[in-house]
CSV table of C-alpha atoms in Angstrom, one decimal:
chain,number,residue,atom,x,y,z
A,1,UNK,CA,148.5,149.4,108.7
A,2,UNK,CA,147.9,153.1,109.1
A,3,UNK,CA,150.0,156.2,109.2
A,4,UNK,CA,150.7,157.3,112.7
A,5,UNK,CA,150.6,160.9,113.9
A,6,UNK,CA,154.3,160.9,114.0
A,7,UNK,CA,154.8,159.4,110.6
A,8,UNK,CA,152.3,162.0,109.3
A,9,UNK,CA,154.2,164.9,110.8
A,10,UNK,CA,157.5,163.6,109.4
A,11,UNK,CA,155.9,163.5,105.8
A,12,UNK,CA,154.7,167.1,106.4
A,13,UNK,CA,158.1,168.2,107.5
A,14,UNK,CA,159.6,166.9,104.3
A,15,UNK,CA,157.0,167.8,101.7
A,16,UNK,CA,155.0,170.5,103.2
A,17,UNK,CA,151.4,170.4,104.2
A,18,UNK,CA,150.1,171.1,100.7
A,19,UNK,CA,151.8,168.0,99.3
A,20,UNK,CA,150.5,165.8,102.0
A,21,UNK,CA,147.0,166.2,100.8
A,22,UNK,CA,147.9,164.3,97.5
A,23,UNK,CA,150.2,161.8,99.3
A,24,UNK,CA,147.8,160.6,102.0
A,25,UNK,CA,145.1,159.0,99.8
A,26,UNK,CA,147.7,156.9,97.9
A,27,UNK,CA,149.5,156.0,101.0
A,28,UNK,CA,146.3,154.7,102.5
A,29,UNK,CA,145.5,152.8,99.4
A,30,UNK,CA,149.0,151.3,99.2
A,31,UNK,CA,149.1,150.4,103.0
A,32,UNK,CA,145.5,149.6,103.6
A,33,UNK,CA,145.5,146.7,101.3
A,34,UNK,CA,142.5,147.2,99.1
A,35,UNK,CA,144.7,146.7,96.0
A,36,UNK,CA,148.2,145.7,97.3
A,37,UNK,CA,150.2,145.7,94.0
A,38,UNK,CA,151.8,148.4,91.9
A,39,UNK,CA,149.6,149.1,88.9
A,40,UNK,CA,150.2,146.9,86.1
A,41,UNK,CA,148.8,146.6,82.6
A,42,UNK,CA,149.0,144.0,79.9
A,43,UNK,CA,150.0,145.5,76.7
A,44,UNK,CA,147.6,143.6,74.6
A,45,UNK,CA,145.2,146.3,75.9
A,46,UNK,CA,147.0,149.0,73.7
A,47,UNK,CA,148.2,146.7,70.7
A,48,UNK,CA,146.8,149.0,68.2
A,49,UNK,CA,147.9,152.2,69.8
A,50,UNK,CA,151.4,150.8,70.2
A,51,UNK,CA,151.5,149.9,66.4
A,52,UNK,CA,150.7,153.5,65.7
A,53,UNK,CA,152.8,155.4,68.4
A,54,UNK,CA,155.0,153.0,70.4
A,55,UNK,CA,156.9,155.4,72.6
A,56,UNK,CA,153.9,157.9,72.9
A,57,UNK,CA,151.6,155.2,74.2
A,58,UNK,CA,154.1,154.0,76.7
A,59,UNK,CA,154.4,157.5,78.0
A,60,UNK,CA,150.6,157.7,78.2
A,61,UNK,CA,150.4,154.5,80.3
A,62,UNK,CA,153.0,155.9,82.7
A,63,UNK,CA,151.2,159.2,83.0
A,64,UNK,CA,148.0,157.4,83.9
A,65,UNK,CA,150.0,155.8,86.8
A,66,UNK,CA,150.8,152.3,85.5
A,67,UNK,CA,154.1,151.0,86.6
A,68,UNK,CA,154.5,147.5,85.7
A,69,UNK,CA,154.3,146.0,82.1
A,70,UNK,CA,153.4,142.6,80.8
A,71,UNK,CA,154.2,142.3,77.0
A,72,UNK,CA,152.2,140.7,74.1
A,73,UNK,CA,154.6,140.9,71.2
A,74,UNK,CA,157.5,143.1,70.2
A,75,UNK,CA,155.8,145.4,67.7
A,76,UNK,CA,158.7,145.1,65.3
A,77,UNK,CA,161.3,145.9,67.7
A,78,UNK,CA,164.1,144.0,68.9
A,79,UNK,CA,163.9,142.8,72.4
A,80,UNK,CA,166.6,145.2,73.7
A,81,UNK,CA,165.1,148.1,71.9
A,82,UNK,CA,161.7,147.2,73.4
A,83,UNK,CA,163.2,147.1,76.8
A,84,UNK,CA,164.8,150.3,76.5
A,85,UNK,CA,161.7,152.1,75.4
A,86,UNK,CA,159.8,150.6,78.4
A,87,UNK,CA,162.5,151.8,80.9
A,88,UNK,CA,162.7,155.3,79.2
A,89,UNK,CA,158.9,155.7,79.6
A,90,UNK,CA,159.4,154.9,83.4
A,91,UNK,CA,157.9,151.6,83.3
A,92,UNK,CA,159.1,148.2,84.6
A,93,UNK,CA,159.0,145.1,82.3
A,94,UNK,CA,157.8,142.3,84.6
A,95,UNK,CA,156.3,139.5,82.3
A,96,UNK,CA,156.1,138.4,78.7
A,97,UNK,CA,153.2,136.6,77.0
A,98,UNK,CA,153.9,133.9,74.4
A,99,UNK,CA,151.5,131.4,73.0
A,100,UNK,CA,152.1,127.7,73.7
A,101,UNK,CA,152.5,127.4,69.9
A,102,UNK,CA,155.4,129.7,69.9
A,103,UNK,CA,156.9,128.0,72.9
A,104,UNK,CA,156.4,124.5,71.4
A,105,UNK,CA,158.2,125.7,68.3
A,106,UNK,CA,161.4,127.2,69.8
A,107,UNK,CA,161.3,127.7,73.7
A,108,UNK,CA,165.1,128.6,73.8
A,109,UNK,CA,164.5,131.5,71.5
A,110,UNK,CA,161.6,132.7,73.4
A,111,UNK,CA,163.5,132.5,76.6
A,112,UNK,CA,166.4,134.4,75.2
A,113,UNK,CA,163.8,137.0,74.1
A,114,UNK,CA,162.4,137.3,77.5
A,115,UNK,CA,166.0,137.6,79.1
A,116,UNK,CA,166.8,140.5,76.5
A,117,UNK,CA,163.5,142.3,77.6
A,118,UNK,CA,164.5,142.1,81.3
A,119,UNK,CA,161.3,140.4,82.5
A,120,UNK,CA,161.2,138.1,85.5
A,121,UNK,CA,158.3,135.8,84.2
A,122,UNK,CA,157.4,134.0,80.9
A,123,UNK,CA,153.7,133.4,80.7
A,124,UNK,CA,152.2,130.9,78.4
A,125,UNK,CA,149.1,132.8,77.0
A,126,UNK,CA,147.0,130.1,75.5
A,127,UNK,CA,147.2,126.3,74.8
A,128,UNK,CA,148.2,124.6,71.6
A,129,UNK,CA,145.3,122.3,70.3
A,130,UNK,CA,145.9,119.2,68.5
A,131,UNK,CA,143.4,120.0,65.7
A,132,UNK,CA,142.6,123.0,63.6
A,133,UNK,CA,140.4,125.6,65.0
A,134,UNK,CA,137.0,126.2,63.5
A,135,UNK,CA,135.3,129.2,62.4
A,136,UNK,CA,133.9,132.0,64.7
A,137,UNK,CA,134.8,133.4,68.0
A,138,UNK,CA,138.2,132.4,69.3
A,139,UNK,CA,137.2,131.2,72.8
A,140,UNK,CA,134.6,128.5,71.7
A,141,UNK,CA,136.7,127.6,68.6
A,142,UNK,CA,139.8,126.7,70.8
A,143,UNK,CA,137.7,125.2,73.4
A,144,UNK,CA,136.3,122.7,70.7
A,145,UNK,CA,139.7,122.1,69.2
A,146,UNK,CA,141.2,121.1,72.5
A,147,UNK,CA,141.2,117.5,73.8
A,148,UNK,CA,142.1,115.7,77.0
A,149,UNK,CA,145.2,114.4,75.2
A,150,UNK,CA,146.1,117.9,74.0
A,151,UNK,CA,145.9,119.2,77.5
A,152,UNK,CA,148.3,116.6,78.8
A,153,UNK,CA,150.7,117.4,75.9
A,154,UNK,CA,150.6,121.0,76.9
A,155,UNK,CA,151.3,120.1,80.5
A,156,UNK,CA,154.3,118.0,79.6
A,157,UNK,CA,155.6,120.8,77.4
A,158,UNK,CA,155.2,123.3,80.3
A,159,UNK,CA,157.4,121.2,82.5
A,160,UNK,CA,160.1,121.1,79.8
A,161,UNK,CA,159.9,124.8,79.2
A,162,UNK,CA,159.6,125.6,82.9
A,163,UNK,CA,163.0,123.7,83.5
A,164,UNK,CA,164.6,125.6,80.7
A,165,UNK,CA,163.2,129.0,82.1
A,166,UNK,CA,164.5,128.2,85.6
A,167,UNK,CA,167.9,127.5,84.2
A,168,UNK,CA,167.8,130.9,82.5
A,169,UNK,CA,166.8,132.5,85.9
A,170,UNK,CA,163.2,133.1,84.8
A,171,UNK,CA,160.0,131.9,86.0
A,172,UNK,CA,157.1,130.2,84.0
A,173,UNK,CA,153.4,130.8,84.4
A,174,UNK,CA,150.3,129.5,82.5
A,175,UNK,CA,147.5,132.0,81.7
A,176,UNK,CA,143.9,130.8,81.6
A,177,UNK,CA,140.8,131.6,79.4
A,178,UNK,CA,137.4,130.1,80.1
A,179,UNK,CA,138.3,127.0,78.0
A,180,UNK,CA,140.5,125.5,80.9
A,181,UNK,CA,137.2,125.0,82.8
A,182,UNK,CA,135.5,123.1,80.3
A,183,UNK,CA,135.5,119.3,80.6
A,184,UNK,CA,137.3,116.9,78.4
A,185,UNK,CA,136.3,113.2,79.1
A,186,UNK,CA,135.3,114.4,82.6
A,187,UNK,CA,138.3,116.3,83.4
A,188,UNK,CA,138.8,120.1,83.3
A,189,UNK,CA,141.8,121.4,81.3
A,190,UNK,CA,142.9,123.4,84.5
A,191,UNK,CA,142.9,120.4,86.5
A,192,UNK,CA,145.0,118.6,83.9
A,193,UNK,CA,147.5,121.5,83.8
A,194,UNK,CA,147.8,121.4,87.7
A,195,UNK,CA,148.0,117.7,88.1
A,196,UNK,CA,150.7,117.0,85.4
A,197,UNK,CA,153.0,120.0,85.9
A,198,UNK,CA,155.8,120.3,88.5
A,199,UNK,CA,154.8,123.1,91.1
A,200,UNK,CA,158.4,124.1,91.3
A,201,UNK,CA,158.6,124.8,87.5
A,202,UNK,CA,155.1,125.9,86.6
A,203,UNK,CA,153.0,128.6,88.3
A,204,UNK,CA,149.8,130.1,87.2
A,205,UNK,CA,148.5,133.5,86.1
A,206,UNK,CA,144.9,133.5,87.1
A,207,UNK,CA,142.7,135.5,84.8
A,208,UNK,CA,139.9,136.4,87.2
A,209,UNK,CA,137.3,137.3,84.7
A,210,UNK,CA,137.8,134.3,82.5
A,211,UNK,CA,137.7,132.0,85.4
A,212,UNK,CA,134.2,133.4,86.4
A,213,UNK,CA,133.2,133.2,82.8
A,214,UNK,CA,134.1,129.6,82.9
A,215,UNK,CA,131.8,129.0,85.8
A,216,UNK,CA,134.3,128.8,88.8
A,217,UNK,CA,134.8,130.9,91.8
A,218,UNK,CA,138.3,132.5,91.8
A,219,UNK,CA,138.4,132.8,95.6
A,220,UNK,CA,138.1,129.0,95.8
A,221,UNK,CA,141.0,128.7,93.2
A,222,UNK,CA,143.2,131.0,95.1
A,223,UNK,CA,142.6,129.2,98.4
A,224,UNK,CA,143.0,125.7,96.9
A,225,UNK,CA,146.0,126.6,94.8
A,226,UNK,CA,147.8,129.1,96.9
A,227,UNK,CA,151.1,127.5,96.1
A,228,UNK,CA,150.7,127.9,92.3
A,229,UNK,CA,148.9,131.2,91.6
A,230,UNK,CA,151.4,134.0,91.4
A,231,UNK,CA,150.1,136.6,88.9
A,232,UNK,CA,146.7,138.0,88.3
A,233,UNK,CA,144.8,139.3,85.0
A,234,UNK,CA,142.0,141.7,86.1
A,235,UNK,CA,139.2,143.1,83.9
A,236,UNK,CA,135.6,143.6,84.2
A,237,UNK,CA,133.0,141.0,83.2
A,238,UNK,CA,129.7,141.8,82.1
A,239,UNK,CA,127.7,138.8,82.5
A,240,UNK,CA,128.0,135.8,85.0
A,241,UNK,CA,127.0,132.2,84.0
A,242,UNK,CA,124.6,130.4,86.1
A,243,UNK,CA,126.2,128.7,89.1
A,244,UNK,CA,128.0,125.7,88.1
A,245,UNK,CA,127.8,126.2,84.4
A,246,UNK,CA,130.2,127.3,81.7
A,247,UNK,CA,129.6,130.7,80.2
A,248,UNK,CA,128.6,131.6,76.7
A,249,UNK,CA,128.9,135.5,77.0
A,250,UNK,CA,132.5,136.5,77.3
A,251,UNK,CA,132.0,140.3,77.0
A,252,UNK,CA,134.6,142.0,79.2
A,253,UNK,CA,135.1,145.6,80.2
A,254,UNK,CA,136.2,148.3,82.7
A,255,UNK,CA,136.8,147.0,86.1
A,256,UNK,CA,134.1,148.1,88.6
A,257,UNK,CA,131.8,149.5,85.9
A,258,UNK,CA,128.9,147.1,84.7
A,259,UNK,CA,131.0,144.5,86.3
A,260,UNK,CA,129.5,141.4,87.9
A,261,UNK,CA,132.7,140.6,89.8
A,262,UNK,CA,133.1,141.6,93.4
A,263,UNK,CA,136.8,142.5,93.4
A,264,UNK,CA,137.9,143.4,97.1
A,265,UNK,CA,137.5,139.8,98.5
A,266,UNK,CA,139.3,138.5,95.5
A,267,UNK,CA,142.2,140.8,96.1
A,268,UNK,CA,142.3,139.9,99.7
A,269,UNK,CA,142.5,136.1,98.8
A,270,UNK,CA,145.1,136.7,96.3
A,271,UNK,CA,147.3,138.7,98.6
A,272,UNK,CA,147.0,136.0,101.1
A,273,UNK,CA,147.8,133.3,98.5
A,274,UNK,CA,151.1,135.2,97.6
A,275,UNK,CA,150.2,136.8,94.3
A,276,UNK,CA,153.1,139.1,93.5
A,277,UNK,CA,152.0,141.1,90.3
A,278,UNK,CA,148.6,141.9,88.7
A,279,UNK,CA,147.8,143.3,85.3
A,280,UNK,CA,144.8,145.3,84.2
A,281,UNK,CA,143.7,144.1,80.7
A,282,UNK,CA,141.2,145.7,78.5
A,283,UNK,CA,140.1,143.5,75.4
A,284,UNK,CA,138.6,144.8,72.3
A,285,UNK,CA,136.0,145.7,71.0
A,286,UNK,CA,136.5,148.7,73.4
A,287,UNK,CA,133.4,150.8,74.2
A,288,UNK,CA,135.3,154.1,74.7
A,289,UNK,CA,138.9,155.1,73.9
A,290,UNK,CA,141.4,152.7,75.6
A,291,UNK,CA,143.2,155.2,77.6
A,292,UNK,CA,139.8,156.3,79.2
A,293,UNK,CA,139.1,152.7,80.0
A,294,UNK,CA,142.5,152.2,81.7
A,295,UNK,CA,142.1,155.6,83.5
A,296,UNK,CA,138.8,154.2,84.8
A,297,UNK,CA,140.2,150.8,85.9
A,298,UNK,CA,142.8,152.9,87.7
A,299,UNK,CA,140.6,154.9,89.6
A,300,UNK,CA,138.4,152.0,90.6
A,301,UNK,CA,141.5,150.1,92.0
A,302,UNK,CA,142.7,153.3,93.7
A,303,UNK,CA,139.4,153.7,95.4
A,304,UNK,CA,139.4,150.5,97.3
């Protein structure tokens, strides 16, 4: 889809020729389909900054051009106060992350919290293992703590929570890390979640970089599970594992800068699959001030 001459003249008549120069690139980006969603950000990216200056950090995100928010904790505020601050900053609360541990413990309370925040989605951010985590980096630690039985228990719990969420007018998603693509008694955790959850109750938030780090092709996932994947996490990945292998380097960074992921065909596949929201995420340790990283991610996405 492109802007016709008549449409362009209409815009010029309303805005003036000078303003059109700034409008056209963004219109072309939105209409041309390189990156087809409003800019969203996962607030885990600015966790420390929110703790230091909550309202100021939200205002900065809005100034950078981010419009949709996925939460990761309340930072000492009530859900109502949290929502008011987001809206006051000109941002839209779309999704809220909760760990499976939190959802196992009191799903009804988490659902009520999400309702008060005004989000549409609850997303289970990580699985609950059935044994303690070992020492060291979180990703290999939780990978080793999970078992096939634990994946099945998580799937059963997702069905229960999904039914509660649906009754409350919300949607439930599950967010992956690389661990879902490790094998447990010959089965991948991701496949267990897909096989043992009700498609009408449980959707998926595909973290593209973590899927690549887990040794799988995100485009193949989007094509195979177009009925399930509705949300995306996007961040750069600095190293790709050998084909068909599970990675051991999970360093992430700015999208499109030192990034091994080819994003345009992924976005095209995601749009075709029916993905409705996407959230930029930058994980510590940050190699530069976080707002600079988020600005660089924005610039890359808007250049597509």
